[in-house]
Structures are given as C-alpha cells and as structure tokens.
Amino acid sequence: MISIQRRLFVVLLAATGVIWLSAAVWIQSSTRSELNRVLDNRLAEAARMVGSLVDQDGLQLNAAMDLAAPALPSETAHSYARQLSCQVWGLDGTRLAASSQAPNAALSGSEQGFSEREVEGLVWRVYTHVDEARGIRVMVGDSLQIRERLLTDIVLGLMWPTLLILPLLAAAIWISLGHGLIPLRRIAEQLTRRGADDLAALEAETPREVAPMVAALNGLFGRVQAARRREQDFTAYAAHELKTPLAGLKMQAEVARLAPDTATRDHALAQIRRAVDRSDRLVHQLLDMAAVDQGAKDGSPRSLAEVCAEVVDLTLPAARARGVTLRQTCDDRLAAQPHPAPGLLIAALRNLVENALHASPEGGCVELELRAEGDGWRAEVRDEGPGIVDADRARITERFYRCGGRSAGRGEGSGLGLAIVETAAARMGASFTFERRQPRGELARLSFAGSPAA
C-alpha cells in the first residue's frame, strides 16, 4: 500500500504540474496577443512614417524607407535581421520602390489597413497606408513565420527557468511532507514499542489535524482495557462461584455414600439437588451475561405475549419449588406487537423474575406485568420480599455483588442477575429503575420510550 507521504507527494506534484501547465498556456496566449499588438502598431507607424517622409524636405524614397524599416544586424549575428519589408506603389498600380528584403509581388491587395497575404511562399502580416495627396500606397509587413519564431523564443525563455526550478520544488515538497509526518512516525514508534498488555493512553504532542486520531485511539484503548478487565473479573468470579457448589456436590455425594441411615442420605441428596440447582442457575446466568454483552438478539422478532409466556415457563418451576405464586399480565395493546430483540428481553425479564422469586418468602407473590404508557411501554416485576437496603442500592447492579438484605435465602445468589438486566436494558435502549413498595417488597421497572418494534 502506498505511503501517505508518497500519495501526498504525487498529488501535490500533479497539482503543481497542472497549475504550471495552465500558467504556461496563459503566458503563451497573453504573450502572443501582446506581441501581435506591439508588432501591428509598429507596422502602422512605419507605414505612416514612410508616407510622411517621401519627398519631404528633399528626402528620397529609399532613404525614407531605410528610416522607417532600418536593417538590423546581419542574419549571422541576429536571427531577426531585416524583419520588416516595405513597398511603395503608385495609385495607378506602378511599383515605385521597395526595401531590399521585400518580395517582388505586392505585399497586400487591400486598399487600407491590416491584412494577411501569402507572397512567394510566405504569409505576411501587412499594414497598408494610402496617401492620396502624394499619390502613393505604402505597404509595410513582416513574415508570420518570424513572428511565431519570436513568440516561441520568448515563451521558452520564460519557461526554461520554471522547468529548472521544478525538480527543486519537488524536492522541497518531499522534504516538507517528511517533516510534517514526523508526529505520525512518533505515534507509530510508541505503538511499536508497546507490549500487548500496555493499553495506557498515548502521550504525544500532535498537530491539531492528528489530535482526533490520537483521541480516538486513546478511547479505543480505554474501551479495550475496560472490556479486558471485565473479562478477567468475569473469569475469576465465575471460577470462584462454580468452585463452591462443586465442592458442596462432592462433599454431599460422599455423605450420601457413607450415610448410616436413610434420613442422612435423603438430606445429603436434597443438598446435592440444591447445589445442582444453584450451579444450573449460575451457568445460565453466565450464558445470559455473555449473550447480552455481545448484544445477541436470538433470531427473528417475537410478540410480547410469546416473550411473556416463555419467561413464565422458564421461571415457573423455581416458583413452585419455593412456594411462591407467579402471575403475569400483558396489556392487550402490546400482546401482538413484535419485539426485535426477544433474546435480550427474555434474559432481562427472566433474571428479574428469578431475583424476585429468591427475594420473596414462601407463600408470597411475584407479578410480571407489561403495559402501554403514553408513546412507550414498560415491563414491571413486583415482589413481596424485604426490599433492597439503602446501603446496597448504589451497587445492586454491579457484577457478582450480593445484596445483603435482598432475599430470604441470602448468600445463594450469584450477583449476576441484576447486572444482566442492566446490560440488556442498555442494549435495548431502555431505562432500568427500582422503587420500594409499601408496606414491603420491591418494584423493578424497564421503561421503553418507543413502540416495541422500535
């Protein structure tokens, strides 16, 4: 891939070349116009001068022509020697005189003014002056071939210095670009020297144009560092949380194997079942957390009624095991409306309901309700537990943080449920809030600003 310096060099050199070429065309055009104007004025002045000097004060015709069209140095000394040619004709068509370099045929057939005519193989630019008082017609002209050669020499004289300067300009552009790209090279050197674990912000003095790129890189480093820290914490906490139920399973299995009586064995088996349930919940919460972190949408859109029914199916066994009544209500205006990310919504509602079930006492009631409200809608989960203590409210959605007074069976949770809900809510663009109920219990609410399909 071509480097920035080379790309900019090519672009700038091409732009300079185009501008230089345009200037050359403009110089040639303006020089041609100005040169023709000057030479035409000279032709007219020479013709009038010859007409005014003929036979005046005894001046002879040949002497008048020599004054009007003087001979330049010889052709060996100068390429434009004897450029002008002059002829004097009588009004009756008789040739009276001519300069030494003038052709034999008449330079022009026009009566008065400028004209062009091919004579003896050359095209001449001629000015004709008629003096009826003296009975003469004066023709002064020069060859257009000589004019073109003069124009070419003038333009080349102007262009040669520019052609010689062009390589120096290219070198100056290359050096300037190299110096201007030094900040980028410094950033590249810093990144090259870094290890894979070094995600600190770049500290480099950069031009204003490069500052947005450095800021974007620093922002990326910060996000990657935060994501890596979450992954490391997630792995460490998950290993720790899985180790406890697995150790309990091993111990209770050994107790059941060595149980001296049926009651001891049944108690050990019940503990094993409890540890398996806890491990199962932890595993599906870990999977939910991974899914919501990646923004998984779990297939095609599904109606809110189907979402609600699936959440109930997933949590009903736990409700029955704890002796808690589970109720669900879905507003008729929402039931048939599709949700584009059913996987995220199910993960959020399932964890809210499970959290409420673990917080509710035996014989309590947990309610799941979806209802329309204004231009949006909301999902609410209500329980009859002890509620969240004030000291825990600020940290209740942190990963692996267990609420001290949230559930009747405290210490059984993994600390992931509400973190999953908060992450899923952020993915769906919803707000997640808690509200204390009276006389007891907690209300968890997901509020959506638009329609479910949005």
PDB file of N, CA and C in Angstrom, residues 254-292:
ATOM      1  N   GLU A 254     -20.329 -37.660  48.962  1.00  0.00           N
ATOM      2  CA  GLU A 254     -19.591 -38.532  49.865  1.00  0.00           C
ATOM      3  C   GLU A 254     -20.415 -38.840  51.114  1.00  0.00           C
ATOM      4  N   VAL A 255     -21.147 -37.818  51.622  1.00  0.00           N
ATOM      5  CA  VAL A 255     -22.016 -38.040  52.778  1.00  0.00           C
ATOM      6  C   VAL A 255     -23.108 -39.046  52.440  1.00  0.00           C
ATOM      7  N   ALA A 256     -23.707 -38.877  51.244  1.00  0.00           N
ATOM      8  CA  ALA A 256     -24.760 -39.811  50.846  1.00  0.00           C
ATOM      9  C   ALA A 256     -24.231 -41.227  50.701  1.00  0.00           C
ATOM     10  N   ARG A 257     -22.991 -41.345  50.192  1.00  0.00           N
ATOM     11  CA  ARG A 257     -22.407 -42.681  50.021  1.00  0.00           C
ATOM     12  C   ARG A 257     -22.146 -43.365  51.353  1.00  0.00           C
ATOM     13  N   LEU A 258     -21.736 -42.584  52.365  1.00  0.00           N
ATOM     14  CA  LEU A 258     -21.386 -43.154  53.671  1.00  0.00           C
ATOM     15  C   LEU A 258     -22.501 -42.994  54.698  1.00  0.00           C
ATOM     16  N   ALA A 259     -23.692 -42.571  54.251  1.00  0.00           N
ATOM     17  CA  ALA A 259     -24.782 -42.304  55.203  1.00  0.00           C
ATOM     18  C   ALA A 259     -25.141 -43.569  55.979  1.00  0.00           C
ATOM     19  N   PRO A 260     -25.227 -43.455  57.317  1.00  0.00           N
ATOM     20  CA  PRO A 260     -25.572 -44.635  58.123  1.00  0.00           C
ATOM     21  C   PRO A 260     -27.056 -44.973  58.108  1.00  0.00           C
ATOM     22  N   ASP A 261     -27.897 -43.974  57.703  1.00  0.00           N
ATOM     23  CA  ASP A 261     -29.331 -44.233  57.700  1.00  0.00           C
ATOM     24  C   ASP A 261     -29.977 -43.471  56.541  1.00  0.00           C
ATOM     25  N   THR A 262     -31.257 -43.744  56.353  1.00  0.00           N
ATOM     26  CA  THR A 262     -31.993 -43.146  55.222  1.00  0.00           C
ATOM     27  C   THR A 262     -32.155 -41.648  55.378  1.00  0.00           C
ATOM     28  N   ALA A 263     -32.408 -41.179  56.589  1.00  0.00           N
ATOM     29  CA  ALA A 263     -32.610 -39.745  56.783  1.00  0.00           C
ATOM     30  C   ALA A 263     -31.375 -38.945  56.412  1.00  0.00           C
ATOM     31  N   THR A 264     -30.230 -39.429  56.823  1.00  0.00           N
ATOM     32  CA  THR A 264     -28.980 -38.724  56.483  1.00  0.00           C
ATOM     33  C   THR A 264     -28.752 -38.722  54.987  1.00  0.00           C
ATOM     34  N   ARG A 265     -29.028 -39.889  54.347  1.00  0.00           N
ATOM     35  CA  ARG A 265     -28.832 -39.974  52.892  1.00  0.00           C
ATOM     36  C   ARG A 265     -29.798 -39.033  52.156  1.00  0.00           C
ATOM     37  N   ASP A 266     -31.072 -38.993  52.599  1.00  0.00           N
ATOM     38  CA  ASP A 266     -32.047 -38.105  51.949  1.00  0.00           C
ATOM     39  C   ASP A 266     -31.653 -36.635  52.115  1.00  0.00           C
ATOM     40  N   HIS A 267     -31.144 -36.294  53.283  1.00  0.00           N
ATOM     41  CA  HIS A 267     -30.707 -34.910  53.495  1.00  0.00           C
ATOM     42  C   HIS A 267     -29.541 -34.547  52.565  1.00  0.00           C
ATOM     43  N   ALA A 268     -28.621 -35.508  52.438  1.00  0.00           N
ATOM     44  CA  ALA A 268     -27.479 -35.262  51.550  1.00  0.00           C
ATOM     45  C   ALA A 268     -27.927 -35.130  50.101  1.00  0.00           C
ATOM     46  N   LEU A 269     -28.876 -35.975  49.688  1.00  0.00           N
ATOM     47  CA  LEU A 269     -29.384 -35.887  48.313  1.00  0.00           C
ATOM     48  C   LEU A 269     -30.106 -34.565  48.077  1.00  0.00           C
ATOM     49  N   ALA A 270     -30.842 -34.088  49.102  1.00  0.00           N
ATOM     50  CA  ALA A 270     -31.505 -32.790  48.972  1.00  0.00           C
ATOM     51  C   ALA A 270     -30.493 -31.674  48.824  1.00  0.00           C
ATOM     52  N   GLN A 271     -29.402 -31.756  49.543  1.00  0.00           N
ATOM     53  CA  GLN A 271     -28.348 -30.751  49.419  1.00  0.00           C
ATOM     54  C   GLN A 271     -27.691 -30.809  48.039  1.00  0.00           C
ATOM     55  N   ILE A 272     -27.546 -32.040  47.541  1.00  0.00           N
ATOM     56  CA  ILE A 272     -26.984 -32.189  46.193  1.00  0.00           C
ATOM     57  C   ILE A 272     -27.903 -31.531  45.163  1.00  0.00           C
ATOM     58  N   ARG A 273     -29.203 -31.773  45.320  1.00  0.00           N
ATOM     59  CA  ARG A 273     -30.159 -31.164  44.389  1.00  0.00           C
ATOM     60  C   ARG A 273     -30.088 -29.648  44.470  1.00  0.00           C
ATOM     61  N   ARG A 274     -29.982 -29.133  45.683  1.00  0.00           N
ATOM     62  CA  ARG A 274     -29.899 -27.690  45.868  1.00  0.00           C
ATOM     63  C   ARG A 274     -28.636 -27.126  45.218  1.00  0.00           C
ATOM     64  N   ALA A 275     -27.515 -27.811  45.365  1.00  0.00           N
ATOM     65  CA  ALA A 275     -26.263 -27.355  44.753  1.00  0.00           C
ATOM     66  C   ALA A 275     -26.334 -27.426  43.232  1.00  0.00           C
ATOM     67  N   VAL A 276     -27.014 -28.485  42.735  1.00  0.00           N
ATOM     68  CA  VAL A 276     -27.168 -28.592  41.273  1.00  0.00           C
ATOM     69  C   VAL A 276     -28.026 -27.445  40.745  1.00  0.00           C
ATOM     70  N   ASP A 277     -29.125 -27.126  41.455  1.00  0.00           N
ATOM     71  CA  ASP A 277     -29.982 -26.019  41.031  1.00  0.00           C
ATOM     72  C   ASP A 277     -29.200 -24.698  41.027  1.00  0.00           C
ATOM     73  N   ARG A 278     -28.396 -24.519  42.068  1.00  0.00           N
ATOM     74  CA  ARG A 278     -27.610 -23.286  42.146  1.00  0.00           C
ATOM     75  C   ARG A 278     -26.596 -23.223  41.006  1.00  0.00           C
ATOM     76  N   SER A 279     -25.957 -24.364  40.719  1.00  0.00           N
ATOM     77  CA  SER A 279     -24.979 -24.398  39.617  1.00  0.00           C
ATOM     78  C   SER A 279     -25.668 -24.164  38.280  1.00  0.00           C
ATOM     79  N   ASP A 280     -26.861 -24.765  38.135  1.00  0.00           N
ATOM     80  CA  ASP A 280     -27.607 -24.588  36.883  1.00  0.00           C
ATOM     81  C   ASP A 280     -27.963 -23.123  36.675  1.00  0.00           C
ATOM     82  N   ARG A 281     -28.425 -22.453  37.729  1.00  0.00           N
ATOM     83  CA  ARG A 281     -28.770 -21.044  37.623  1.00  0.00           C
ATOM     84  C   ARG A 281     -27.537 -20.200  37.309  1.00  0.00           C
ATOM     85  N   LEU A 282     -26.425 -20.515  37.959  1.00  0.00           N
ATOM     86  CA  LEU A 282     -25.205 -19.763  37.700  1.00  0.00           C
ATOM     87  C   LEU A 282     -24.750 -19.932  36.255  1.00  0.00           C
ATOM     88  N   VAL A 283     -24.844 -21.163  35.751  1.00  0.00           N
ATOM     89  CA  VAL A 283     -24.411 -21.407  34.370  1.00  0.00           C
ATOM     90  C   VAL A 283     -25.287 -20.640  33.389  1.00  0.00           C
ATOM     91  N   HIS A 284     -26.616 -20.695  33.561  1.00  0.00           N
ATOM     92  CA  HIS A 284     -27.454 -19.982  32.592  1.00  0.00           C
ATOM     93  C   HIS A 284     -27.306 -18.468  32.747  1.00  0.00           C
ATOM     94  N   GLN A 285     -26.979 -17.985  33.958  1.00  0.00           N
ATOM     95  CA  GLN A 285     -26.723 -16.552  34.107  1.00  0.00           C
ATOM     96  C   GLN A 285     -25.408 -16.153  33.443  1.00  0.00           C
ATOM     97  N   LEU A 286     -24.420 -17.015  33.534  1.00  0.00           N
ATOM     98  CA  LEU A 286     -23.160 -16.745  32.829  1.00  0.00           C
ATOM     99  C   LEU A 286     -23.394 -16.696  31.318  1.00  0.00           C
ATOM    100  N   LEU A 287     -24.218 -17.626  30.828  1.00  0.00           N
ATOM    101  CA  LEU A 287     -24.532 -17.617  29.398  1.00  0.00           C
ATOM    102  C   LEU A 287     -25.332 -16.375  29.019  1.00  0.00           C
ATOM    103  N   ASP A 288     -26.283 -15.988  29.893  1.00  0.00           N
ATOM    104  CA  ASP A 288     -27.049 -14.765  29.632  1.00  0.00           C
ATOM    105  C   ASP A 288     -26.144 -13.544  29.612  1.00  0.00           C
ATOM    106  N   MET A 289     -25.206 -13.486  30.565  1.00  0.00           N
ATOM    107  CA  MET A 289     -24.298 -12.343  30.618  1.00  0.00           C
ATOM    108  C   MET A 289     -23.455 -12.266  29.348  1.00  0.00           C
ATOM    109  N   ALA A 290     -22.939 -13.409  28.901  1.00  0.00           N
ATOM    110  CA  ALA A 290     -22.151 -13.410  27.660  1.00  0.00           C
ATOM    111  C   ALA A 290     -23.005 -12.972  26.476  1.00  0.00           C
ATOM    112  N   ALA A 291     -24.279 -13.405  26.457  1.00  0.00           N
ATOM    113  CA  ALA A 291     -25.163 -13.057  25.334  1.00  0.00           C
ATOM    114  C   ALA A 291     -25.475 -11.567  25.314  1.00  0.00           C
ATOM    115  N   VAL A 292     -25.817 -11.002  26.480  1.00  0.00           N
ATOM    116  CA  VAL A 292     -26.171  -9.578  26.489  1.00  0.00           C
ATOM    117  C   VAL A 292     -24.945  -8.703  26.278  1.00  0.00           C
TER     118      VAL A 292
END
